[in-house]
Coordinates of C-alpha atoms in Angstrom, one line a residue:
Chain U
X1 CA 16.0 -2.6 66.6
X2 CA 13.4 -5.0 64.7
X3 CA 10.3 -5.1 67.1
X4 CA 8.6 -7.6 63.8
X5 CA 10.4 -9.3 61.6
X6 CA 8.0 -10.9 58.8
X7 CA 10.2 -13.2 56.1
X8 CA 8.5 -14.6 53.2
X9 CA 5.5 -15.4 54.4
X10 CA 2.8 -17.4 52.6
X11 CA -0.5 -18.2 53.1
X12 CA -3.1 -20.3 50.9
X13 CA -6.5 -20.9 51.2
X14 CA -7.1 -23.8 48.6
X15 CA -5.7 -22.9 45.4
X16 CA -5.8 -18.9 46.3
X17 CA -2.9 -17.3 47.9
X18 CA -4.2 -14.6 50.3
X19 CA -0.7 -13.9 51.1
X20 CA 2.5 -14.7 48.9
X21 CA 5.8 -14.7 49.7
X22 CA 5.4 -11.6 51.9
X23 CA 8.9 -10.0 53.9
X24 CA 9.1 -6.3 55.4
X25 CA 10.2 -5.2 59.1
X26 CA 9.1 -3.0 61.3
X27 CA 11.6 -1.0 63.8
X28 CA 11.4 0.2 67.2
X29 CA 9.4 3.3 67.9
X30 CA 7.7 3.3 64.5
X31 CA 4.2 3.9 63.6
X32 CA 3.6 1.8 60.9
X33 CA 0.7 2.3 58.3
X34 CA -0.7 -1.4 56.8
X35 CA -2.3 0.1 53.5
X36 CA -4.1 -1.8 51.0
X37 CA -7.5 -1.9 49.5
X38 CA -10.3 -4.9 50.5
X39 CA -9.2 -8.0 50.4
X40 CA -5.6 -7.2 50.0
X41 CA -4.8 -9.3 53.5
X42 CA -3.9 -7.6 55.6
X43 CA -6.8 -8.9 58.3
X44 CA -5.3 -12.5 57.3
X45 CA -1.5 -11.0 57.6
X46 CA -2.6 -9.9 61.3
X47 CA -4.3 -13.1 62.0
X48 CA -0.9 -14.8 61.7
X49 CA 1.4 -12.4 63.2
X50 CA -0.7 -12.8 66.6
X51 CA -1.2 -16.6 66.0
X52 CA -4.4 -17.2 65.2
X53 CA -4.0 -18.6 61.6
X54 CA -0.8 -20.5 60.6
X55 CA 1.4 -19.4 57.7
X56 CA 2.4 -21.9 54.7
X57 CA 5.3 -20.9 54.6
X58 CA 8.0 -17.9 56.0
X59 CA 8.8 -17.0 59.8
X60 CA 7.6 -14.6 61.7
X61 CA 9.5 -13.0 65.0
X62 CA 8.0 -10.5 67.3
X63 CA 11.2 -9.0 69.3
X64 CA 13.2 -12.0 68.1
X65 CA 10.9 -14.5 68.9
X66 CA 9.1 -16.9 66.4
X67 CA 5.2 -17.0 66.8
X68 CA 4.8 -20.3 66.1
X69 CA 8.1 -22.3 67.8
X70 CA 8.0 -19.3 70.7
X71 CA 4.4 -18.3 70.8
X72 CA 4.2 -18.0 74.7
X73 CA 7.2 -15.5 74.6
X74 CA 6.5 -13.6 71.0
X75 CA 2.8 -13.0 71.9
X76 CA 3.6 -11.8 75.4
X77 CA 5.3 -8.8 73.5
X78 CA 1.9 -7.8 71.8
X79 CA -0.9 -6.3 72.4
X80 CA -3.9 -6.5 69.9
X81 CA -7.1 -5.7 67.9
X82 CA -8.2 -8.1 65.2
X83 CA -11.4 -6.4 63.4
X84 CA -13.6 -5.1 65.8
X85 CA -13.0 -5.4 69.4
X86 CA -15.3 -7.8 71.1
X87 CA -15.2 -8.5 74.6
X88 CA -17.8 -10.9 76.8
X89 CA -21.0 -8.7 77.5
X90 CA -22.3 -9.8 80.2
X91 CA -18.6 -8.3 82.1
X92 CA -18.3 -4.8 82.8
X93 CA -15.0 -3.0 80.9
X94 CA -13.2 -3.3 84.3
X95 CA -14.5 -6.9 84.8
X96 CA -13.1 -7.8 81.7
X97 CA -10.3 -6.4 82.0
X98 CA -9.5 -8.2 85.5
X99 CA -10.4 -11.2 83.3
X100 CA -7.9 -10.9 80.8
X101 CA -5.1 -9.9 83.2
X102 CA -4.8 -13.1 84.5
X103 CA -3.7 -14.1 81.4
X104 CA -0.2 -12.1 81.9
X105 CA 2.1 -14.3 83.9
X106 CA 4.5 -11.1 83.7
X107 CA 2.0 -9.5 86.1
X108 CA 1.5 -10.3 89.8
X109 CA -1.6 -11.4 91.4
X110 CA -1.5 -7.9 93.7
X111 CA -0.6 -5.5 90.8
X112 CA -3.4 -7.0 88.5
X113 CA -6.4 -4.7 89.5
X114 CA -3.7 -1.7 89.7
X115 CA -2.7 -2.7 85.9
X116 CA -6.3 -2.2 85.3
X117 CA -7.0 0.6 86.8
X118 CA -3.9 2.7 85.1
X119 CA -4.8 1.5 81.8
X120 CA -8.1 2.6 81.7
X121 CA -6.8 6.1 83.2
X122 CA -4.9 5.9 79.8
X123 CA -7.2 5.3 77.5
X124 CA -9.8 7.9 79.7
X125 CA -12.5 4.9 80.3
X126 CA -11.8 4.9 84.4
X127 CA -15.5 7.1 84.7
X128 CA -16.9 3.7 82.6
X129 CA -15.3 0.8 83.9
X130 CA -18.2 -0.5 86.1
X131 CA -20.4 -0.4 83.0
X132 CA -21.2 -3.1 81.2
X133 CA -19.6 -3.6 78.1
X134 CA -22.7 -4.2 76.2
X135 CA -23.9 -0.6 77.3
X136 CA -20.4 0.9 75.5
X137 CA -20.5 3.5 72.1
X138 CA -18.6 1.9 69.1
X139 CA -15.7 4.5 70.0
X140 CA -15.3 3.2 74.2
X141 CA -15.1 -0.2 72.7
X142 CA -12.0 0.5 70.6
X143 CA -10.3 2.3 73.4
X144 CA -11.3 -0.4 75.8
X145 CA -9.7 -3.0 73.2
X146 CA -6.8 -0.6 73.3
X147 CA -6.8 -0.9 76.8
X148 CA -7.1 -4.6 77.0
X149 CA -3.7 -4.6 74.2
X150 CA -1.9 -2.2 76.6
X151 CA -2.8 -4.7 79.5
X152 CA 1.1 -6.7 79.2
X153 CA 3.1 -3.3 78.8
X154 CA 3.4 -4.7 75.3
X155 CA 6.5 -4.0 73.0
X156 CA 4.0 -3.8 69.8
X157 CA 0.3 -2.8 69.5
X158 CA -1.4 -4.3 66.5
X159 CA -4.4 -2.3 65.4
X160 CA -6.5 -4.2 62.5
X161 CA -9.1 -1.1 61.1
X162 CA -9.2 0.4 64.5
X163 CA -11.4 3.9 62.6
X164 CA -13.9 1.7 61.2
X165 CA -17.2 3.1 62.6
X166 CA -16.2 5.7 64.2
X167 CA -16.8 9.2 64.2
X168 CA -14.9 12.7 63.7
X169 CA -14.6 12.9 67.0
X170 CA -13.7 8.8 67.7
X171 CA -11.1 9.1 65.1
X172 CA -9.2 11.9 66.7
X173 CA -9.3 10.6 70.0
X174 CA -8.2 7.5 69.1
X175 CA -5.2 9.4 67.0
X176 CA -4.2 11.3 70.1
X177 CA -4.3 8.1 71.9
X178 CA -1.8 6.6 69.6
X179 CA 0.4 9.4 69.4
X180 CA 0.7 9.7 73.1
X181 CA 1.0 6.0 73.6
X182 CA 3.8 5.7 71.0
X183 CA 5.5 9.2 72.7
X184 CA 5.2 8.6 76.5
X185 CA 5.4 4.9 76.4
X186 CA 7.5 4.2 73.5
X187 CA 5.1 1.8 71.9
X188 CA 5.4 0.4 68.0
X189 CA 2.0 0.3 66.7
X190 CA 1.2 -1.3 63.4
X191 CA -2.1 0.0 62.3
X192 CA -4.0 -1.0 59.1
X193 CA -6.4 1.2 58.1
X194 CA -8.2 2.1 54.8
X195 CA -8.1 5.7 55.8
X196 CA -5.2 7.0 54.4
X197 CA -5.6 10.9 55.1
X198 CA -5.5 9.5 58.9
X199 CA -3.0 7.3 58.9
X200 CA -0.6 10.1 57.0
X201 CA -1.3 12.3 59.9
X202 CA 0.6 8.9 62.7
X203 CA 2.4 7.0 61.0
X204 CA 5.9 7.6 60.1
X205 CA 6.2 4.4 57.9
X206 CA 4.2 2.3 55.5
X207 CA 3.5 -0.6 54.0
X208 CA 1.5 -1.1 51.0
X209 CA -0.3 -4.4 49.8
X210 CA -2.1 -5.7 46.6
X211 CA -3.5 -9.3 46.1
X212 CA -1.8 -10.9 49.4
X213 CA 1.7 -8.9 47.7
X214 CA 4.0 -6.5 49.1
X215 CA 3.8 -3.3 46.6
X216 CA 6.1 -0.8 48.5
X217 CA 7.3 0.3 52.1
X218 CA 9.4 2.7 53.6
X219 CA 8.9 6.0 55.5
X220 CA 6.2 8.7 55.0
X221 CA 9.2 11.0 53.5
X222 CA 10.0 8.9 50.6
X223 CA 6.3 8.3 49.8
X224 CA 5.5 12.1 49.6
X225 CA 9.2 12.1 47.4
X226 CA 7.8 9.3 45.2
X227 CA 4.3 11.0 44.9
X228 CA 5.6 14.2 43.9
X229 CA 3.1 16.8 43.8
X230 CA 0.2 14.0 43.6
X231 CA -1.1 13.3 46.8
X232 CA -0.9 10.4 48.8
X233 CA -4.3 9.3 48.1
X234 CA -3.8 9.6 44.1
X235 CA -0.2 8.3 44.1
X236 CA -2.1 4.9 46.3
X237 CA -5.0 4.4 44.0
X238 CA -2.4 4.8 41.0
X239 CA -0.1 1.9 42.4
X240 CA -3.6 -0.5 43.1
X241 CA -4.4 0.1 39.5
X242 CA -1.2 -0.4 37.5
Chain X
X1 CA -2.6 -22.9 83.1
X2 CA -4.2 -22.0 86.7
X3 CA -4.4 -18.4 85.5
X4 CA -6.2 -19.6 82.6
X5 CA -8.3 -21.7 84.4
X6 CA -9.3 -19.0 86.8
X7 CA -10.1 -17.0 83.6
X8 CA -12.4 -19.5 82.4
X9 CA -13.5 -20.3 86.0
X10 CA -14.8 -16.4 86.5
X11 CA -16.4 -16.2 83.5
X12 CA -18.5 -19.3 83.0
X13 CA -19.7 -18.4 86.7
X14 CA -20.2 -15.0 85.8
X15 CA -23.1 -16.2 83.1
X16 CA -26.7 -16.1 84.3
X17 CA -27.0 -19.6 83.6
X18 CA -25.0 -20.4 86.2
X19 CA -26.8 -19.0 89.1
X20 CA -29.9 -19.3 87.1
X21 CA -29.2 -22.8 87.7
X22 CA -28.0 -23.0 91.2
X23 CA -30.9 -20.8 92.3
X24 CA -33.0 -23.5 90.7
X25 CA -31.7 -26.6 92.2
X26 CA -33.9 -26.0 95.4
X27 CA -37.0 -25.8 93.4
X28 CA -36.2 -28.6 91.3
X29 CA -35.7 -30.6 94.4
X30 CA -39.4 -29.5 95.6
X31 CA -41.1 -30.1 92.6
X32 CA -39.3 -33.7 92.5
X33 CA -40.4 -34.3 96.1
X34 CA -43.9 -33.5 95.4
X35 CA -44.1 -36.0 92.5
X36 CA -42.4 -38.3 94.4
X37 CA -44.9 -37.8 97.2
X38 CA -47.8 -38.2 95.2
X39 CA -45.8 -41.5 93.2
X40 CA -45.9 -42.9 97.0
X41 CA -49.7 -43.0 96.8
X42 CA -49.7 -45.7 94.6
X43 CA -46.3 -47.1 95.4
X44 CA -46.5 -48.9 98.9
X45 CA -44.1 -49.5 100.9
X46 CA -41.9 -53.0 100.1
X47 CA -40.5 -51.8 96.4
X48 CA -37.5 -49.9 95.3
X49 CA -39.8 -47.6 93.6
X50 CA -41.5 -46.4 96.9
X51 CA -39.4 -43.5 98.3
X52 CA -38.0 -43.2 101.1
X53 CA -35.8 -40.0 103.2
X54 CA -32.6 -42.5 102.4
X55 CA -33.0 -43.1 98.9
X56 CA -34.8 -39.5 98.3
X57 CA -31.2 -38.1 96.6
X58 CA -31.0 -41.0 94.1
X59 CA -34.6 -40.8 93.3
X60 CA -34.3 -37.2 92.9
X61 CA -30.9 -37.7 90.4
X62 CA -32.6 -40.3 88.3
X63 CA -35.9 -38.4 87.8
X64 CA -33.4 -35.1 86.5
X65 CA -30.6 -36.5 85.1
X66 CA -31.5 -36.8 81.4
X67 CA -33.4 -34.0 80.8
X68 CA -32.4 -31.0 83.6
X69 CA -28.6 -32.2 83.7
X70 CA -28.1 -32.9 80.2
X71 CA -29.5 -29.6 78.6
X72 CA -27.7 -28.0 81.0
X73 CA -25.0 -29.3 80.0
X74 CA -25.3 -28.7 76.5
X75 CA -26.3 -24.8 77.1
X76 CA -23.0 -24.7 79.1
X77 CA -20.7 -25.8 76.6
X78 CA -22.4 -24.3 73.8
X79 CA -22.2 -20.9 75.8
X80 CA -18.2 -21.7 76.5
X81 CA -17.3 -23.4 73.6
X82 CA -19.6 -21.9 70.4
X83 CA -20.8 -18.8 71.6
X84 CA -17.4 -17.3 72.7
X85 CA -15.8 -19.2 69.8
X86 CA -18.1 -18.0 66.9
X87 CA -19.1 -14.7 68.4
X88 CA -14.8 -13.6 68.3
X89 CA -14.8 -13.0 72.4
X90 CA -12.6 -16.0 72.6
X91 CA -10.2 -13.9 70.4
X92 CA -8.9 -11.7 73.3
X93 CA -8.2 -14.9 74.8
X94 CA -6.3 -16.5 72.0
X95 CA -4.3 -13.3 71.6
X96 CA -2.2 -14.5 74.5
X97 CA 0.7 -16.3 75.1
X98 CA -1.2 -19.3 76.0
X99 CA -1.7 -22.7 73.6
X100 CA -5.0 -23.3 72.0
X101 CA -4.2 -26.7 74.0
X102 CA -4.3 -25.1 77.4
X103 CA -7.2 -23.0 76.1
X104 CA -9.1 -26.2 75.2
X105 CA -8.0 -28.0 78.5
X106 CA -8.7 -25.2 80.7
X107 CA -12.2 -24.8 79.7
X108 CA -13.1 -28.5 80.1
X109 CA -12.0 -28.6 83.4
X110 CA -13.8 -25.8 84.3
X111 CA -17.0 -27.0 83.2
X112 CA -16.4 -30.2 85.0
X113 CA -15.5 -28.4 88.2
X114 CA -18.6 -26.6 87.8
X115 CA -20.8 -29.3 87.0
X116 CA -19.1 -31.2 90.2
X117 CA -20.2 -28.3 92.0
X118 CA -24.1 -28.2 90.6
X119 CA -23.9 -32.0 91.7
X120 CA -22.6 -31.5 95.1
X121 CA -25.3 -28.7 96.1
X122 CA -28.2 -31.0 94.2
X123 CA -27.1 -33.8 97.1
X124 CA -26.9 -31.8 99.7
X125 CA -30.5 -30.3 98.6
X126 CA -32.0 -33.8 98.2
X127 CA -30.6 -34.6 101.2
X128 CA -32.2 -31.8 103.2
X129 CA -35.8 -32.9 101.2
X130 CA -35.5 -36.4 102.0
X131 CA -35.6 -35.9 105.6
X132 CA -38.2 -33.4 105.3
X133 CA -40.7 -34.8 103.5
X134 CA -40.3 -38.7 103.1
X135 CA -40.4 -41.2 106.1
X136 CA -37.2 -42.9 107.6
X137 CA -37.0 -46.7 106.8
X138 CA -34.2 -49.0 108.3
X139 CA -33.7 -50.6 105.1
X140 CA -33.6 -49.8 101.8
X141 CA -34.8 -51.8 98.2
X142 CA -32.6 -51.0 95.4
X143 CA -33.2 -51.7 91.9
X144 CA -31.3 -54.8 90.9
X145 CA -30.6 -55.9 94.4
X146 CA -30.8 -59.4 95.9
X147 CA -31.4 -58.2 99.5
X148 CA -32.5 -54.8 101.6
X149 CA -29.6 -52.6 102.1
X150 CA -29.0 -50.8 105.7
X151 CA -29.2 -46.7 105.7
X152 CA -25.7 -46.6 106.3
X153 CA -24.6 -48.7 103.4
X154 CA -27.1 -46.1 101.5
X155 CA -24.9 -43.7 102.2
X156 CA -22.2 -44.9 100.4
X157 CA -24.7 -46.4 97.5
X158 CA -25.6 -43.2 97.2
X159 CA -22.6 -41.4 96.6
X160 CA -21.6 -44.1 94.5
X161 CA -24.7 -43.2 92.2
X162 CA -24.3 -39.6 92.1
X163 CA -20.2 -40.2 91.1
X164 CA -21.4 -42.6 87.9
X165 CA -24.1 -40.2 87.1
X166 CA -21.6 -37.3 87.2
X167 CA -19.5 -40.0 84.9
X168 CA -22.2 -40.3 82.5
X169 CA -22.7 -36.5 82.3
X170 CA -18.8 -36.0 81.7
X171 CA -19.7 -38.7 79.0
X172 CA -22.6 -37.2 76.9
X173 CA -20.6 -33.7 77.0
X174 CA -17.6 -34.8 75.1
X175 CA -20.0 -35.3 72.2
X176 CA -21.9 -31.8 73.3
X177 CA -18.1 -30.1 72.7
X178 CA -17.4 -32.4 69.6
X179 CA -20.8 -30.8 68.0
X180 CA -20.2 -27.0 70.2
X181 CA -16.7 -26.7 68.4
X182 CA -17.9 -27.6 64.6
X183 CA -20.8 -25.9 64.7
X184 CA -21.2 -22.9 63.5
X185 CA -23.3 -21.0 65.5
X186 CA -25.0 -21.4 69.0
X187 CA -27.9 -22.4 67.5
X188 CA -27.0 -24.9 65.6
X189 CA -25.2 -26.6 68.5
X190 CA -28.0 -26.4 70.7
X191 CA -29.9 -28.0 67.5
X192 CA -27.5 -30.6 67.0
X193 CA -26.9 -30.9 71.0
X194 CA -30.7 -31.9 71.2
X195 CA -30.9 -34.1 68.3
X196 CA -28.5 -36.4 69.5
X197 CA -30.3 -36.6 72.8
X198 CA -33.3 -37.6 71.3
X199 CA -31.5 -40.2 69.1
X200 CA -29.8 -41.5 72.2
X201 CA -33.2 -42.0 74.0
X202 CA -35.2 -43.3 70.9
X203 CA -32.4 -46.0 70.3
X204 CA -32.8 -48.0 73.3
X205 CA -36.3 -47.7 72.4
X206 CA -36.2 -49.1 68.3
X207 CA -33.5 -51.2 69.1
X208 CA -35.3 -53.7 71.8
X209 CA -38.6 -53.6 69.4
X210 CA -36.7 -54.4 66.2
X211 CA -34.8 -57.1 68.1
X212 CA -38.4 -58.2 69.6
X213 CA -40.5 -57.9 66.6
X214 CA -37.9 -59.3 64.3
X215 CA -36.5 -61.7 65.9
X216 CA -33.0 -60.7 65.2
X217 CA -31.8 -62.2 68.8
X218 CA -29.5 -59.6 69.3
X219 CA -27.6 -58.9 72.3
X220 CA -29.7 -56.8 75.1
X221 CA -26.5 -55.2 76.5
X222 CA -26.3 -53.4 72.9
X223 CA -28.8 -50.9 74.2
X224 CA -26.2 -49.7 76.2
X225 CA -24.8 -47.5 73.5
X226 CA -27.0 -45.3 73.8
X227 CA -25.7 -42.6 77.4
X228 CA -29.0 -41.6 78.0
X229 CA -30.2 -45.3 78.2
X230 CA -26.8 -45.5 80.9
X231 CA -28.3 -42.4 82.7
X232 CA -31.7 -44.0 82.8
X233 CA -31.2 -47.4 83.7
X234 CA -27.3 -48.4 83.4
X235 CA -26.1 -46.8 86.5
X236 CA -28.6 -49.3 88.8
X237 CA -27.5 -52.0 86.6
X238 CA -23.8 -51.2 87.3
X239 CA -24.0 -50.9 90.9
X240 CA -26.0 -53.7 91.3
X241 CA -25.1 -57.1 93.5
X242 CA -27.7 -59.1 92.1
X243 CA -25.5 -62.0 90.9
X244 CA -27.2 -62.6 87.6
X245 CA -26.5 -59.1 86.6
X246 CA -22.4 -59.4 87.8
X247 CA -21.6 -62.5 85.8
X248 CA -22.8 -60.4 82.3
X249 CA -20.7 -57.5 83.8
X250 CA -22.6 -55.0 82.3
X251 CA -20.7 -52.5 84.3
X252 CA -16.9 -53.4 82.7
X253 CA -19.2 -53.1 79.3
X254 CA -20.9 -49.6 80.2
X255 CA -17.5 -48.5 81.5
X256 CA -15.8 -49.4 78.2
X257 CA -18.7 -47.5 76.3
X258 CA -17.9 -44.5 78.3
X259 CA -14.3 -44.0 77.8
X260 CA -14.8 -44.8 74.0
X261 CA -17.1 -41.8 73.9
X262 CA -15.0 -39.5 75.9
X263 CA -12.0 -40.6 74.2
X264 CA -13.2 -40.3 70.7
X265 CA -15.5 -37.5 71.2
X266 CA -13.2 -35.5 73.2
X267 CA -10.1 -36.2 70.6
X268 CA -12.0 -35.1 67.6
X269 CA -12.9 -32.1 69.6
X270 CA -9.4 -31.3 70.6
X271 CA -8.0 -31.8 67.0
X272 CA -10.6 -29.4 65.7
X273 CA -10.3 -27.2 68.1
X274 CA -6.5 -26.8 68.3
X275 CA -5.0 -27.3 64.7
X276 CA -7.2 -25.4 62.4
X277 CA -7.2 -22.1 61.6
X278 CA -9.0 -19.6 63.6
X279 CA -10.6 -17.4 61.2
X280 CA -12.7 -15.5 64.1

């Protein structure tokens, strides 16, 4: 079942196209891998598939739902990170939280601090939540953005760079977090990332970009077939240089 | 919407600025009441200038409307409208199934439920100060009025005032969100926010000595543009009974420059704020 359906999407900025004529899916269950190097746009791609930038052209349906005609019912099936996460400061993580869950009309004014609690059990921050957020490492900030993206039981988690600035140990928490998420909670996560040695080690599809343009997608299995004995990495920086 | 609205609600009262403000008000009202008690000295009894424990609250609004109200109002909005704007926090808001519309809405209403409230405790404060420290008089002089007005039609005189003030104030921040929402950091509203108020007080000011020194015979109600020039002297003028005053109807014309503000300032603010893209 398509959990994001994205068909021929355009965007401009002026004369530039920072995304042209764009169309792949993503299916239940998957974890899908948004590759492409700096400036390729995949921020801006995000920015309109959680409706914060409008598309030219093209559709775009979150469990059969168009973001802009349906936005209340499409974006109620997502949970998200666009760049880094940045909540209000002057809130603690759980206060912040609470703040946000209001914002879910799928969830009842008596399960709302529950809802809260749980996800911060999930993403191991319940020992933090009184803290304020301005007090929080680099890495608690990312899993409290995960947590504040799990907050509607979403369908779809949209991670835009979720390693950048984190460490060894960050990056490997937040992997197992995904994994388990996407295991125990059947969530499809959509993850763009420039790290590709990570990304190999989640995601069981991807999709490549160059200029704003779709260069290839499919699963991790006929990437590795297409590399051959290159790896990943070479077989990447090959395609962004032909 | 009301979930949104609570969400705004909680966190523009959760800002120090808020209870910064509200823990202020009582001080404010003291250091008002002791220039006012000193302003006494040299103001007998017998003018509407002399204070009194009735007419205490409206002394106390007109000596902190333009400055205490208005800046506070501009740090408000800037904080709700630029700050979370430009800074991306207003991104795990707009992540949400809700409109930029309601978004837009619910924040203005919150502000305005929270500047009703600032209002509310800053009368109830004067209030208390007037009948502490200023002397009960059976009737009251009002600027612009023909006769003496009883304490209990003070009452009403009074709330009257603080309604139009809060009117003016609604007035002079739909141009602080017009300039919060295009600019592009909190700085530069706050920048922006303050040079219009000086522009609004100075033109009152230029205007009436360009019209006197020059001669250009000019209409006097044109000073009205200006809200601050409203705040200062506009509300006394529209309450007024003094009959030369109601056949000019000043009031009808400050009314009309009111809404033309809100509407125009709050419509440009909504457009911006709603239809382009949010590259935050």
């Amino acid at each position: 079942m398509k959990v994001l359906e994205i068909e021929q999407i355009t965007k401009k900025a002026g004369r530039r196209t920072l995304v042209g004529d764009m169309s792949f899916d993503i299916m239940q269950g998957d974890v899908c891998g948004f590759v492409g190097p700096n400036g390729a746009g995949k921020t801006t791609l995000i920015r309109m598939i959680t409706g914060l930038i409008r598309p030219e052209e093209g559709k775009i349906r979150i469990e059969g739902f168009d973001v802009q005609r349906d936005r209340m019912k499409a974006l109620g099936q997502v949970g998200a990170i666009v760049e880094s996460p940045i909540f209000f400061p002057y809130m603690s993580g759980r206060e912040n939280l609470l703040n946000l869950v209001k914002l879910h009309p799928n969830i009842s004014k008596e399960k709302r601090a529950p809802r809260v609690d749980e996800v911060l059990r999930i993403v191991g921050l319940e020992g933090r939540g009184k803290d304020k957020v301005k007090t929080y490492s680099l890495g608690m900030k990312q899993r409290l953005g995960i947590a504040q993206a799990l907050l509607g039981d979403p369908k779809l988690i949209i991670l835009d760079e979720p390693a950048n600035g984190l460490d060894p140990m960050g990056i490997r928490e937040l992997r197992n977090l995904i994994l388990e998420l996407n295991e125990r909670h059947g969530i499809t996560f959509f993850v763009s990332s420039h790290l590709l040695d990570e990304l190999q080690r989640i995601c069981s599809r991807f999709v490549i970009i160059k200029e704003g343009r779709l260069v290839w997608q499919g699963t991790q299995e006929q990437w590795q077939l297409m590399a051959g004995s290159r790896s990943l990495e070479d077989h990447f920086v090959e395609m962004m240089t032909s | 919407m009301i979930a949104l609205l609570h969400s705004e609600w909680e966190r523009l009262w959760k800002r120090k600025i808020a209870w910064v403000f509200l823990i202020a008000i009582p001080f404010i009202i003291l250091a008002t009441s002791k220039y006012y008690i000193g302003h006494n000295l040299v103001m007998p009894p017998g003018g509407p200038e002399h204070t009194t424990a009735e007419n205490f609250p409206v002394m106390a609004m007109i000596e902190q409307l333009i400055v205490v109200f208005n800046v506070l109002v501009l740090v408000l909005l800037t904080l709700s409208f630029t700050e979370e704007y430009r800074s991306g926090q207003l991104r795990m808001i707009m992540l949400r199934s809700y409109s930029s519309t309601q978004l837009f809405w619910a924040k203005w209403i919150a502000f305005a439920l929270l500047m009703a409230l600032f209002f509310i405790i800053y009368l109830l404060f004067a209030v208390m100060a007037g009948y502490t420290f200023f002397k009960s008089s059976p009737q009251q002089i009002l600027f612009y009025y023909d006769h003496t007005v009883p304490s209990g039609d003070m009452i009403l005189y009074t709330l009257r005032y603080y309604g139009m003030a809060y009117t003016t104030v609604m007035g002079t921040a739909s141009v602080f969100i017009a300039i919060g929402v295009i600019s592009r950091s909190s700085t530069a509203a706050i920048g922006l926010g303050m040079g219009y108020l000086l522009c609004s007080l100075a033109f009152p000011l230029i205007y009436e000595m360009s019209n006197r020194v020059l001669g250009l015979g000019l209409p006097g109600v044109l000073k009205y543009l200006s809200l601050t020039e409203i705040q200062f002297s506009g509300i006394a003028v529209m309450l007024s009974n003094a009959k030369a005053l109601q056949d000019l109807h000043l009031g009808l014309w400050m009314i009309c420059i009111l809404v033309v503000y809100a509407a125009v300032f709050m419509a440009a603010a909504r457009l911006i704020f709603t239809k382009s893209d949010r590259w935050i």
